[in-house]
Tab-separated table of C-alpha atoms in Angstrom:
chain	number	residue	atom	x	y	z
A	1	MET	CA	28.859	10.994	-73.629
A	2	PRO	CA	29.269	8.270	-76.305
A	3	GLU	CA	27.477	9.390	-79.468
A	4	GLY	CA	25.846	7.492	-82.309
A	5	ASP	CA	29.150	6.788	-84.034
A	6	ALA	CA	30.648	5.339	-80.839
A	7	LEU	CA	27.651	3.014	-80.406
A	8	TYR	CA	28.014	1.950	-84.048
A	9	ARG	CA	31.641	0.968	-83.394
A	10	TYR	CA	30.712	-0.931	-80.225
A	11	ALA	CA	28.070	-2.905	-82.132
A	12	LYS	CA	30.593	-3.706	-84.866
A	13	MET	CA	33.085	-4.900	-82.231
A	14	LEU	CA	30.534	-7.091	-80.425
A	15	ARG	CA	29.156	-8.893	-83.490
A	16	PRO	CA	32.035	-11.337	-84.099
A	17	ALA	CA	32.279	-12.007	-80.361
A	18	LEU	CA	28.600	-12.699	-79.709
A	19	GLU	CA	26.440	-13.171	-82.804
A	20	GLY	CA	25.682	-16.840	-83.415
A	21	ASN	CA	27.476	-17.924	-80.228
A	22	VAL	CA	25.687	-19.379	-77.207
A	23	ILE	CA	26.018	-17.307	-74.044
A	24	ARG	CA	27.397	-19.865	-71.603
A	25	ALA	CA	27.597	-17.571	-68.582
A	26	ALA	CA	26.367	-14.114	-67.649
A	27	ARG	CA	26.683	-11.845	-64.633
A	28	ALA	CA	25.122	-8.496	-63.807
A	29	GLN	CA	25.502	-6.061	-60.932
A	30	GLY	CA	24.287	-2.625	-59.881
A	31	PRO	CA	24.059	0.123	-58.971
A	32	GLY	CA	20.464	0.219	-60.029
A	33	PRO	CA	18.235	-2.455	-61.561
A	34	VAL	CA	19.990	-5.337	-63.313
A	35	PRO	CA	18.681	-7.778	-65.938
A	36	ARG	CA	17.794	-11.322	-64.881
A	37	VAL	CA	20.801	-13.197	-66.224
A	38	GLU	CA	19.074	-16.578	-66.003
A	39	LYS	CA	17.046	-15.415	-69.012
A	40	ILE	CA	20.250	-14.652	-70.919
A	41	ILE	CA	22.289	-17.797	-70.185
A	42	GLY	CA	21.787	-20.378	-72.924
A	43	ALA	CA	20.474	-17.837	-75.429
A	44	THR	CA	22.229	-16.950	-78.683
A	45	PRO	CA	22.569	-13.352	-79.912
A	46	THR	CA	21.142	-13.140	-83.416
A	47	ARG	CA	21.531	-9.433	-84.164
A	48	ILE	CA	23.497	-6.588	-82.592
A	49	HIS	CA	22.951	-3.012	-83.696
A	50	ALA	CA	22.902	0.574	-82.517
A	51	THR	CA	19.974	2.912	-82.811
A	52	GLY	CA	20.897	6.413	-81.790
A	53	LYS	CA	22.682	6.098	-78.454
A	54	ASN	CA	21.157	2.703	-77.627
A	55	LEU	CA	22.877	-0.619	-78.237
A	56	LEU	CA	20.528	-3.564	-78.769
A	57	ILE	CA	21.472	-7.244	-78.557
A	58	HIS	CA	18.664	-9.444	-79.923
A	59	LEU	CA	18.520	-12.984	-78.512
A	60	ASP	CA	16.993	-16.092	-80.056
A	61	ASN	CA	14.594	-16.469	-77.107
A	62	GLY	CA	12.617	-13.340	-78.009
A	63	LEU	CA	14.392	-10.990	-75.609
A	64	VAL	CA	16.576	-7.957	-76.296
A	65	ILE	CA	19.363	-6.579	-74.120
A	66	ARG	CA	19.232	-2.782	-74.246
A	67	GLY	CA	22.113	-0.689	-73.014
A	68	HIS	CA	22.438	3.089	-72.833
A	69	LEU	CA	25.936	4.301	-71.967
A	70	ARG	CA	25.071	7.863	-70.899
A	71	MET	CA	28.286	9.691	-69.926
A	72	TYR	CA	30.772	7.026	-68.887
A	73	GLY	CA	29.602	3.636	-70.153
A	74	SER	CA	31.593	1.440	-72.522
A	75	TRP	CA	31.836	-2.060	-73.974
A	76	GLU	CA	35.006	-4.153	-74.194
A	77	VAL	CA	35.737	-7.649	-75.529
A	78	TYR	CA	38.337	-10.026	-74.080
A	79	ARG	CA	39.557	-13.556	-74.640
A	80	PRO	CA	38.579	-16.047	-71.914
A	81	GLY	CA	41.053	-15.669	-69.067
A	82	GLU	CA	42.483	-12.385	-70.354
A	83	GLN	CA	43.006	-9.680	-67.740
A	84	TRP	CA	40.523	-6.814	-67.979
A	85	ARG	CA	41.758	-3.293	-68.523
A	86	LYS	CA	39.101	-1.918	-66.161
A	87	SER	CA	38.065	-2.869	-62.650
A	88	PRO	CA	35.555	-5.744	-62.305
A	89	ARG	CA	33.765	-3.543	-59.767
A	90	ASN	CA	32.620	-1.364	-62.662
A	91	ALA	CA	31.307	-4.239	-64.768
A	92	ARG	CA	27.537	-3.875	-65.198
A	93	LEU	CA	27.013	-6.891	-67.462
A	94	VAL	CA	29.319	-9.754	-68.455
A	95	LEU	CA	28.447	-12.095	-71.335
A	96	GLU	CA	30.649	-15.165	-71.874
A	97	THR	CA	30.750	-17.427	-74.926
A	98	ALA	CA	33.182	-20.254	-75.694
A	99	SER	CA	35.643	-17.851	-77.315
A	100	ALA	CA	34.965	-14.355	-75.955
A	101	VAL	CA	33.965	-12.306	-72.925
A	102	ALA	CA	31.962	-9.122	-73.601
A	103	VAL	CA	31.842	-6.661	-70.712
A	104	ASN	CA	29.697	-3.588	-70.261
A	105	PHE	CA	31.342	-1.104	-67.902
A	106	ASN	CA	29.642	1.729	-66.027
A	107	ALA	CA	26.463	1.905	-68.109
A	108	PRO	CA	23.583	3.194	-65.965
A	109	VAL	CA	20.988	1.458	-68.139
A	110	VAL	CA	21.194	-2.268	-68.917
A	111	GLU	CA	17.858	-4.042	-69.216
A	112	LEU	CA	15.965	-6.907	-70.840
A	113	ILE	CA	12.971	-6.174	-73.062
A	114	GLU	CA	10.654	-8.465	-74.993
A	115	GLU	CA	11.388	-8.032	-78.676
A	116	ARG	CA	7.706	-7.883	-79.564
A	117	ALA	CA	7.325	-4.854	-77.264
A	118	LEU	CA	10.373	-3.002	-78.571
A	119	GLU	CA	8.536	-0.896	-81.137
A	120	HIS	CA	6.277	0.438	-78.377
A	121	TYR	CA	9.011	0.922	-75.759
A	122	SER	CA	9.444	4.688	-75.477
A	123	PRO	CA	13.272	4.928	-75.108
A	124	VAL	CA	13.527	3.265	-78.527
A	125	ALA	CA	10.148	3.907	-80.162
A	126	ASN	CA	10.341	7.673	-79.602
A	127	LEU	CA	13.684	8.076	-81.373
A	128	GLY	CA	13.898	10.039	-84.585
A	129	PRO	CA	15.471	8.607	-87.759
A	130	ASN	CA	18.937	7.201	-87.101
A	131	LEU	CA	21.645	9.230	-88.849
A	132	LEU	CA	23.761	6.134	-89.536
A	133	ASP	CA	20.994	4.031	-91.077
A	134	ASP	CA	21.246	3.390	-94.812
A	135	GLY	CA	17.540	4.181	-95.134
A	136	PHE	CA	17.802	7.461	-93.227
A	137	ASP	CA	14.720	9.652	-93.846
A	138	ARG	CA	15.863	13.268	-94.072
A	139	ASP	CA	12.402	14.565	-94.954
A	140	GLU	CA	11.013	13.108	-91.735
A	141	VAL	CA	13.722	14.865	-89.740
A	142	ILE	CA	12.919	18.209	-91.383
A	143	ARG	CA	9.241	17.632	-90.601
A	144	ARG	CA	10.117	17.091	-86.938
A	145	PHE	CA	12.249	20.237	-86.848
A	146	ARG	CA	9.222	22.158	-88.121
A	147	ASP	CA	7.107	21.229	-85.094
A	148	PRO	CA	5.701	24.591	-83.868
A	149	LEU	CA	6.712	23.667	-80.318
A	150	LEU	CA	10.365	23.776	-81.402
A	151	ALA	CA	10.277	27.211	-83.028
A	152	GLY	CA	11.715	28.971	-79.968
A	153	VAL	CA	14.215	26.239	-79.053
A	154	THR	CA	17.871	26.965	-79.773
A	155	ILE	CA	19.336	24.887	-82.581
A	156	GLY	CA	22.140	23.745	-80.265
A	157	ASP	CA	19.559	22.113	-78.003
A	158	ALA	CA	17.439	20.791	-80.870
A	159	LEU	CA	20.353	18.955	-82.478
A	160	MET	CA	20.773	17.003	-79.238
A	161	ASP	CA	17.100	15.973	-79.172
A	162	GLN	CA	17.123	12.270	-80.055
A	163	GLY	CA	13.411	12.451	-80.817
A	164	ILE	CA	14.185	14.607	-83.872
A	165	MET	CA	17.096	12.599	-85.212
A	166	ALA	CA	19.113	9.982	-83.368
A	167	GLY	CA	22.870	9.937	-83.008
A	168	VAL	CA	24.109	13.489	-82.422
A	169	GLY	CA	25.814	14.238	-79.119
A	170	ASN	CA	27.839	17.157	-77.857
A	171	ILE	CA	30.843	16.647	-80.146
A	172	TRP	CA	28.931	16.510	-83.413
A	173	LYS	CA	26.561	19.260	-82.302
A	174	HIS	CA	29.572	21.547	-82.066
A	175	GLU	CA	31.157	20.486	-85.328
A	176	THR	CA	27.929	20.448	-87.348
A	177	LEU	CA	27.004	23.986	-86.332
A	178	PHE	CA	30.516	25.296	-86.965
A	179	ARG	CA	30.792	23.779	-90.427
A	180	CYS	CA	27.373	25.182	-91.336
A	181	GLY	CA	28.229	28.635	-89.956
A	182	ILE	CA	25.261	28.720	-87.578
A	183	ASN	CA	25.386	30.165	-84.077
A	184	PRO	CA	24.287	27.570	-81.475
A	185	TRP	CA	21.820	30.044	-79.904
A	186	ARG	CA	19.805	30.676	-83.056
A	187	THR	CA	16.260	29.430	-82.691
A	188	VAL	CA	14.959	26.597	-84.841
A	189	GLY	CA	12.181	28.834	-86.157
A	190	SER	CA	14.714	31.351	-87.502
A	191	LEU	CA	16.296	28.801	-89.852
A	192	ASP	CA	15.038	28.379	-93.396
A	193	GLU	CA	14.484	25.058	-95.139
A	194	GLN	CA	17.901	24.958	-96.801
A	195	GLN	CA	19.716	25.688	-93.555
A	196	LEU	CA	17.947	22.794	-91.854
A	197	VAL	CA	18.728	20.494	-94.776
A	198	ASP	CA	22.384	21.532	-94.640
A	199	LEU	CA	22.534	20.869	-90.894
A	200	VAL	CA	21.013	17.411	-91.226
A	201	ASP	CA	23.261	16.487	-94.150
A	202	MET	CA	26.330	17.760	-92.316
A	203	ALA	CA	25.515	15.829	-89.132
A	204	ARG	CA	24.936	12.642	-91.116
A	205	GLY	CA	28.111	13.113	-93.133
A	206	LEU	CA	30.264	13.723	-90.069
A	207	LEU	CA	28.915	10.680	-88.222
A	208	ARG	CA	29.343	8.430	-91.259
A	209	ALA	CA	32.888	9.684	-91.811
A	210	SER	CA	33.657	9.012	-88.160
A	211	VAL	CA	32.902	5.294	-88.571
A	212	GLY	CA	34.475	4.961	-92.021
A	213	LEU	CA	31.261	4.855	-94.049
A	214	GLU	CA	30.794	6.464	-97.447
A	215	ASN	CA	29.513	10.013	-97.059
A	216	ASP	CA	28.566	13.027	-99.150
A	217	LEU	CA	31.281	15.177	-97.538
A	218	GLY	CA	34.088	13.269	-99.225
A	219	LEU	CA	35.731	12.496	-95.864
A	220	ARG	CA	37.600	9.213	-95.438
A	221	ARG	CA	38.235	9.375	-91.713
A	222	ARG	CA	36.994	10.987	-88.522
A	223	PRO	CA	37.358	14.757	-89.049
A	224	ARG	CA	39.339	16.823	-86.575
A	225	ALA	CA	37.495	19.050	-84.129
A	226	HIS	CA	37.307	22.719	-85.097
A	227	VAL	CA	35.553	23.973	-81.967
A	228	TYR	CA	34.803	21.117	-79.550
A	229	LYS	CA	37.039	21.445	-76.449
A	230	ARG	CA	38.920	24.360	-78.051
A	231	THR	CA	37.520	27.216	-75.965
A	232	GLY	CA	39.888	30.182	-75.975
A	233	GLN	CA	41.991	28.920	-78.865
A	234	LEU	CA	42.094	30.516	-82.315
A	235	CYS	CA	39.701	29.435	-85.043
A	236	PHE	CA	41.439	27.393	-87.742
A	237	ARG	CA	39.540	29.329	-90.411
A	238	CYS	CA	39.438	32.974	-89.331
A	239	SER	CA	41.797	33.178	-86.316
A	240	THR	CA	39.050	34.602	-84.076
A	241	ARG	CA	39.335	33.417	-80.477
A	242	LEU	CA	36.690	30.796	-79.734
A	243	ARG	CA	34.182	31.552	-76.989
A	244	ALA	CA	31.949	29.377	-74.840
A	245	GLY	CA	28.823	29.546	-72.739
A	246	PRO	CA	26.352	27.279	-70.927
A	247	GLN	CA	23.449	25.926	-72.960
A	248	GLY	CA	20.439	23.726	-72.314
A	249	ASN	CA	18.746	22.409	-69.204
A	250	ASP	CA	21.910	20.546	-68.227
A	251	VAL	CA	23.987	23.742	-68.711
A	252	ARG	CA	26.247	21.960	-71.181
A	253	HIS	CA	29.402	23.747	-72.309
A	254	THR	CA	28.994	25.013	-75.902
A	255	THR	CA	31.901	26.534	-77.844
A	256	TRP	CA	31.566	28.583	-81.037
A	257	CYS	CA	33.488	30.956	-83.288
A	258	PRO	CA	32.144	34.548	-83.209
A	259	GLY	CA	33.643	35.108	-86.660
A	260	CYS	CA	32.358	32.011	-88.460
A	261	GLN	CA	29.126	31.670	-86.441
A	262	PRO	CA	27.984	35.259	-85.892
A	263	VAL	CA	24.947	36.269	-83.889
A	264	VAL	CA	22.052	37.106	-86.215
A	265	PRO	CA	20.170	40.356	-85.428
A	266	GLY	CA	17.028	39.624	-83.457
A	267	GLN	CA	18.363	36.292	-82.208
A	268	PRO	CA	19.471	35.455	-78.643
A	269	GLU	CA	22.902	36.595	-77.505
A	270	PRO	CA	25.073	33.703	-76.287
A	271	PRO	CA	25.510	33.819	-72.474
A	272	VAL	CA	29.298	33.987	-72.250
A	273	ARG	CA	30.140	32.987	-68.687
A	274	MET	CA	32.941	30.502	-69.037
A	275	ARG	CA	36.607	31.396	-68.862
A	276	ALA	CA	38.551	30.722	-72.037
A	277	THR	CA	41.677	28.614	-72.031
A	278	ARG	CA	44.300	30.464	-74.005
A	279	ARG	CA	46.972	28.668	-76.005
């Protein structure tokens, strides 16, 4: 699934192609509901930005195109007449200006919303502070983590909750927990204030490094994965073989290092059910 940093890069790519340029033609197709393109044609994008895993294209007619990429969606930009790298059958939305063609492929959610209603529209309004925003509010995130209803939730699941903080997906969940030395199955209520602060700061730093922004971790580029998709391989730090198990309602694959992320007494044991891939 594209994460907050991927959406940030898509927004950055789309700005020179669309912002300030009249949309001369637009096409949309299913599966599922599609936006009414007659309301898009003739409009000019004025602002393009990502909030969490949503990409928003603000138009000068008071409407906003919202796209959520879920697992397989993407955006690409082409010159007029240039051959697409993906099949037109998978194009969900096509926006054409005089000098560029922006194509959304495979996104399950592409819709038009009135800008004045955006702050009350739950898929956007219910998001937590965006990790990539310059004005990111860490204290608000910590307050949300301290919701009594989250005390028994595993931290691996909580990090993926966009209502707490927006932008973390499966990759950065893995890497944040590893770098902080926290087992993914620890409950939120078992973590002290400093551990939560460290987790939030680490997640923000990793996402910012991934898109080339200044960060408190001192990283200048996207960091390599220590645990994500490395089940059964040896830990770079301690040489323990990495293990994996299903986590969350969607039974998502979670990998961790038993040496660097030990189980804390009194906390849940990870359900190891997945076969390791040895290398």
